Amino acid sequence: MSALREVAPDVLVATHAYCTTTTTVLLGPGSECLVVDPAVLPGEIDAVAAELDERGVRVGLGFSTHPHWDHLLWRSSLGHARRLATRAATDAVRAHLPTVRAEARTSVPEVDTTALGDVEALPRGARTLPAPWRHVQVLEHRAHAPGHAALLVPDRRTLMAGDMLSDVEVPLLDLTADDPVGDYHAALDLLAAAAADVDVVVPGHGGVGDGRELRRRIDHDRRYLQELLGSQPSADPRLERGPDWLRAEHAAAVRWVRDHR
Ligand SMILES: [Zn+2]
């Protein structure tokens, strides 16, 4: 059975059981591709690598959307291409590598963490990826994690959102930041500005959506943030349907807002 499903021309997505995590592949016009946030289990990553091999495609570049362990995985089966992340993200990985590794092993003991920290920084403020075979825009922001970046592929009208715009997770704030809610709103503004050029949104966790669904998720996430700031109990169905850890993250955000009034 094929792990990769085509969600837009040249855009392939594999969806994994752990937290509905996605792996995204952007094929080039030639034989090179970009792999974004490959996950999760060693066998799952190897299966994606084997499918690319069967298609005669070589990984020309890797990208991690942000410095959390489930977006920093890599295996030698994917080859040894450059792996990039924003400067702020690579700084965060370097500063916290032992913690990131420990989080990975606690969350999924079988995970392969050998190449976890091997990401190279994009030049500060870079707006595009150095992938000459396709134009890929980097939309960097500070929501959820330092140096988080979404990728926009204009000629495929596709947005790879990292840990934003999920249909299964509420906004998860970076509570170590000075203004986590402000950062999140700013990131949603950035993604909303790109929405007119997007027909396919691929979140790091959850289901792929179309342009209408993208706008619905932006509105939904804004409503969640408003309820959080207004100290209203959240009626967000993602909390009710979701796992215990999601409700615990939400409770931590509620406490943060209360403590920072
Ligand atoms: Zn994640």
PDB file of N, CA and C and ligand atoms in Angstrom, residues 66 68 70-71 144 163 169 204-205, ligand 1:
ATOM      1  N   HIS A  66       9.781  23.598  12.332  1.00  0.00           N
ATOM      2  CA  HIS A  66      10.045  24.220  13.631  1.00  0.00           C
ATOM      3  C   HIS A  66      10.807  23.246  14.531  1.00  0.00           C
ATOM      4  N   HIS A  68      10.634  21.352  17.106  1.00  0.00           N
ATOM      5  CA  HIS A  68      10.100  20.306  17.984  1.00  0.00           C
ATOM      6  C   HIS A  68      10.469  18.950  17.399  1.00  0.00           C
ATOM      7  N   ASP A  70       9.189  16.118  16.709  1.00  0.00           N
ATOM      8  CA  ASP A  70       8.434  15.388  15.679  1.00  0.00           C
ATOM      9  C   ASP A  70       8.532  16.052  14.305  1.00  0.00           C
ATOM     10  N   HIS A  71       9.267  17.170  14.235  1.00  0.00           N
ATOM     11  CA  HIS A  71       9.475  17.851  12.946  1.00  0.00           C
ATOM     12  C   HIS A  71      10.958  17.883  12.579  1.00  0.00           C
ATOM     13  N   HIS A 144       3.763  29.237  18.217  1.00  0.00           N
ATOM     14  CA  HIS A 144       3.947  27.815  18.564  1.00  0.00           C
ATOM     15  C   HIS A 144       5.373  27.453  18.964  1.00  0.00           C
ATOM     16  N   ASP A 163       2.961  23.260  12.511  1.00  0.00           N
ATOM     17  CA  ASP A 163       2.001  23.040  13.602  1.00  0.00           C
ATOM     18  C   ASP A 163       1.007  24.176  13.767  1.00  0.00           C
ATOM     19  N   GLU A 169      -5.912  19.769  16.388  1.00  0.00           N
ATOM     20  CA  GLU A 169      -5.284  20.421  17.550  1.00  0.00           C
ATOM     21  C   GLU A 169      -5.691  21.887  17.598  1.00  0.00           C
ATOM     22  N   GLY A 204       0.800  20.057   9.933  1.00  0.00           N
ATOM     23  CA  GLY A 204       1.735  19.064  10.458  1.00  0.00           C
ATOM     24  C   GLY A 204       1.046  17.923  11.178  1.00  0.00           C
ATOM     25  N   HIS A 205      -0.163  18.212  11.674  1.00  0.00           N
ATOM     26  CA  HIS A 205      -0.979  17.182  12.333  1.00  0.00           C
ATOM     27  C   HIS A 205      -2.423  17.388  11.895  1.00  0.00           C
TER      28      HIS A 205
HETATM   29 ZN    ZN B   1       4.205  18.708  15.835  1.00  0.00          ZN
END
